[in-house]
CSV table of C-alpha atoms in Angstrom, one decimal:
chain,number,residue,atom,x,y,z
A,191,MET,CA,-0.2,0.1,-0.1
A,192,THR,CA,2.8,2.2,0.9
A,193,ILE,CA,4.4,2.0,-2.8
A,194,LYS,CA,1.3,2.9,-3.7
A,195,VAL,CA,0.7,5.6,-2.1
A,196,THR,CA,4.4,6.5,-3.2
A,197,ALA,CA,4.1,6.2,-6.9
A,198,LEU,CA,0.6,8.2,-7.1
A,199,LEU,CA,2.3,11.1,-4.9
A,200,THR,CA,5.2,11.1,-7.5
A,201,SER,CA,3.1,11.2,-10.6
A,202,ALA,CA,1.2,14.1,-9.2
A,203,SER,CA,4.0,15.8,-8.6
A,204,VAL,CA,5.9,15.1,-11.7
A,205,ALA,CA,2.4,16.1,-13.7
A,206,LEU,CA,1.9,19.4,-11.5
A,207,MET,CA,6.5,20.1,-12.5
A,208,TYR,CA,5.5,19.8,-15.9
A,209,VAL,CA,2.7,22.4,-15.9
A,210,LEU,CA,4.9,24.7,-13.8
A,211,SER,CA,7.6,24.1,-16.3
A,212,ALA,CA,5.6,25.0,-19.2
A,213,VAL,CA,3.9,27.9,-18.2
A,214,ILE,CA,6.7,29.6,-15.5
A,215,PRO,CA,10.0,28.2,-17.1
A,216,ASN,CA,12.2,31.4,-15.1
A,217,ASP,CA,10.7,30.7,-11.7
A,218,PRO,CA,13.3,29.9,-9.1
A,219,TYR,CA,12.0,26.6,-8.1
A,220,PHE,CA,13.6,25.4,-11.6
A,221,PHE,CA,17.2,25.9,-10.0
A,222,LEU,CA,16.9,22.6,-8.7
A,223,ILE,CA,14.9,20.7,-11.3
A,224,SER,CA,15.2,21.3,-15.1
A,225,SER,CA,12.2,23.0,-17.0
A,226,ASN,CA,13.7,21.6,-20.0
A,227,ILE,CA,11.3,20.2,-22.4
A,228,ALA,CA,12.6,16.9,-22.7
A,229,VAL,CA,13.6,16.6,-19.4
A,230,ALA,CA,9.8,16.9,-17.9
A,231,ILE,CA,8.5,14.4,-20.5
A,232,GLY,CA,11.0,11.6,-19.3
A,233,ARG,CA,9.8,12.3,-16.0
A,234,VAL,CA,6.6,12.4,-16.8
A,235,LEU,CA,7.1,9.0,-18.8
A,236,LEU,CA,9.0,7.7,-15.9
A,237,ALA,CA,6.2,8.4,-13.5
A,238,ALA,CA,3.8,6.9,-15.7
A,239,ILE,CA,5.5,3.5,-16.2
A,240,LEU,CA,5.8,3.6,-12.1
A,241,VAL,CA,1.8,4.0,-11.5
A,242,GLN,CA,1.1,1.0,-14.3
A,243,LEU,CA,4.3,-0.9,-12.8
A,244,VAL,CA,2.9,-0.8,-8.5
A,245,PHE,CA,-1.2,-1.3,-9.8
A,246,ARG,CA,0.1,-5.0,-11.0
A,247,ASN,CA,0.8,-8.0,-8.6
A,248,LYS,CA,3.3,-9.7,-10.8
A,249,PHE,CA,5.1,-9.3,-14.4
A,250,ARG,CA,3.2,-11.1,-17.2
A,251,THR,CA,6.9,-12.4,-18.4
A,252,ILE,CA,10.2,-12.9,-17.4
A,253,TYR,CA,11.7,-10.2,-20.1
A,254,GLY,CA,9.4,-7.8,-17.8
A,255,HIS,CA,10.7,-8.4,-14.7
A,256,VAL,CA,14.5,-8.4,-16.2
A,257,ALA,CA,13.5,-5.1,-18.2
A,258,SER,CA,12.0,-3.6,-14.9
A,259,CYS,CA,15.0,-4.8,-12.9
A,260,ALA,CA,17.8,-3.6,-15.6
A,261,ALA,CA,16.1,-0.4,-15.5
A,262,GLY,CA,15.9,0.2,-11.9
A,263,CYS,CA,19.7,-0.4,-11.3
A,264,VAL,CA,20.9,1.9,-14.1
A,265,LEU,CA,18.8,5.0,-12.7
A,266,ILE,CA,19.9,4.4,-9.7
A,267,GLY,CA,23.7,3.9,-10.9
A,268,PHE,CA,23.0,7.1,-13.0
A,269,GLY,CA,21.2,9.0,-10.4
A,270,ILE,CA,24.2,8.6,-7.7
A,271,ALA,CA,27.0,9.5,-10.6
A,272,GLY,CA,25.2,12.5,-11.6
A,273,ILE,CA,25.1,13.7,-7.8
A,274,VAL,CA,28.9,13.0,-7.5
A,275,ILE,CA,29.6,14.5,-10.6
A,276,ALA,CA,27.9,17.7,-11.0
A,277,PRO,CA,29.8,19.7,-8.9
A,278,LEU,CA,32.9,18.5,-11.1
A,279,ASP,CA,31.1,18.6,-14.5
A,280,TYR,CA,29.0,21.4,-15.1
A,281,SER,CA,27.9,19.9,-19.1
A,282,LEU,CA,24.9,17.7,-17.9
A,283,PHE,CA,23.9,20.2,-14.9
A,284,SER,CA,22.7,22.9,-17.1
A,285,TYR,CA,19.9,19.9,-18.5
A,286,ILE,CA,19.2,17.8,-15.5
A,287,LYS,CA,19.3,19.0,-11.6
A,288,PRO,CA,19.7,18.1,-8.4
A,289,LEU,CA,16.3,16.9,-8.0
A,290,ASP,CA,16.1,15.1,-11.1
A,291,TYR,CA,19.4,13.0,-10.2
A,292,ILE,CA,17.0,12.3,-6.9
A,293,PHE,CA,13.7,11.7,-8.5
A,294,MET,CA,16.0,9.2,-10.8
A,295,ILE,CA,17.2,7.3,-7.8
A,296,GLY,CA,13.9,7.4,-6.3
A,297,SER,CA,12.3,5.8,-9.4
A,298,GLY,CA,15.2,3.2,-9.8
A,299,LEU,CA,14.4,2.1,-5.9
A,300,LEU,CA,10.9,1.4,-6.7
A,301,LEU,CA,11.7,-0.5,-10.1
A,302,THR,CA,14.3,-2.9,-8.7
A,303,HIS,CA,11.8,-2.9,-5.2
A,304,ALA,CA,8.8,-4.7,-7.9
A,305,ALA,CA,11.6,-6.6,-9.3
A,306,LEU,CA,12.5,-8.2,-5.8
A,307,GLY,CA,8.8,-8.2,-4.3
A,308,TYR,CA,6.7,-9.2,-7.1
A,309,GLU,CA,6.4,-12.7,-9.3
A,310,ARG,CA,7.6,-13.9,-12.2
A,311,GLY,CA,6.1,-13.9,-15.0
A,312,THR,CA,5.6,-17.8,-16.6
A,313,GLU,CA,4.8,-16.6,-20.4
A,314,ARG,CA,7.5,-16.3,-22.8
A,315,LEU,CA,7.8,-14.6,-25.7
A,316,PRO,CA,6.2,-16.4,-28.8
A,317,ARG,CA,8.8,-18.3,-30.4
A,318,LEU,CA,9.0,-18.0,-34.7
A,319,SER,CA,8.3,-21.5,-36.4
A,320,ARG,CA,11.4,-22.8,-37.8
A,321,PRO,CA,11.3,-23.0,-41.8
A,322,ARG,CA,11.0,-26.0,-43.5
A,323,ASN,CA,14.1,-27.8,-45.0
A,324,LEU,CA,14.4,-27.1,-48.6
A,325,GLN,CA,15.6,-29.9,-51.0
A,326,LEU,CA,17.0,-28.2,-53.8
A,327,ARG,CA,17.1,-30.4,-57.3
A,328,LEU,CA,19.6,-28.9,-59.8
A,329,PHE,CA,18.3,-31.1,-62.1
A,330,SER,CA,14.3,-31.9,-62.4
A,331,THR,CA,13.2,-34.6,-64.1
A,332,GLY,CA,9.7,-33.2,-64.1
A,333,ARG,CA,9.0,-36.7,-62.2
A,334,ALA,CA,7.2,-36.4,-58.9
């Protein structure tokens, strides 16, 4: 229940930040969080994925489970690296701000929590049928 409330509050605040970044991009609030439209859309998409993920009880496929765990680990790693490296290198800091990195770490924690806590799916992706063996006849006599 707590994870569902956390995901809903996160998505509501991300939606509010998206609206504020479109309406008032020069607000002092955006010294801490990015008002860049691409970053804002990425936050909204990530929040939508989190809400969709926390309201299910298990993964349908094994690949969804692996993708959730991998995406969570990547987000946590990128968020920690961004917080550590941001004071040293300001090239990315103009686009992604400190609260964006904190949001990445929080989203990564929710994704890995879902990957570790939910049941794995039993379905696999459908396999393609194997092609039939072709028998080549170089000199066809016309007989069947």
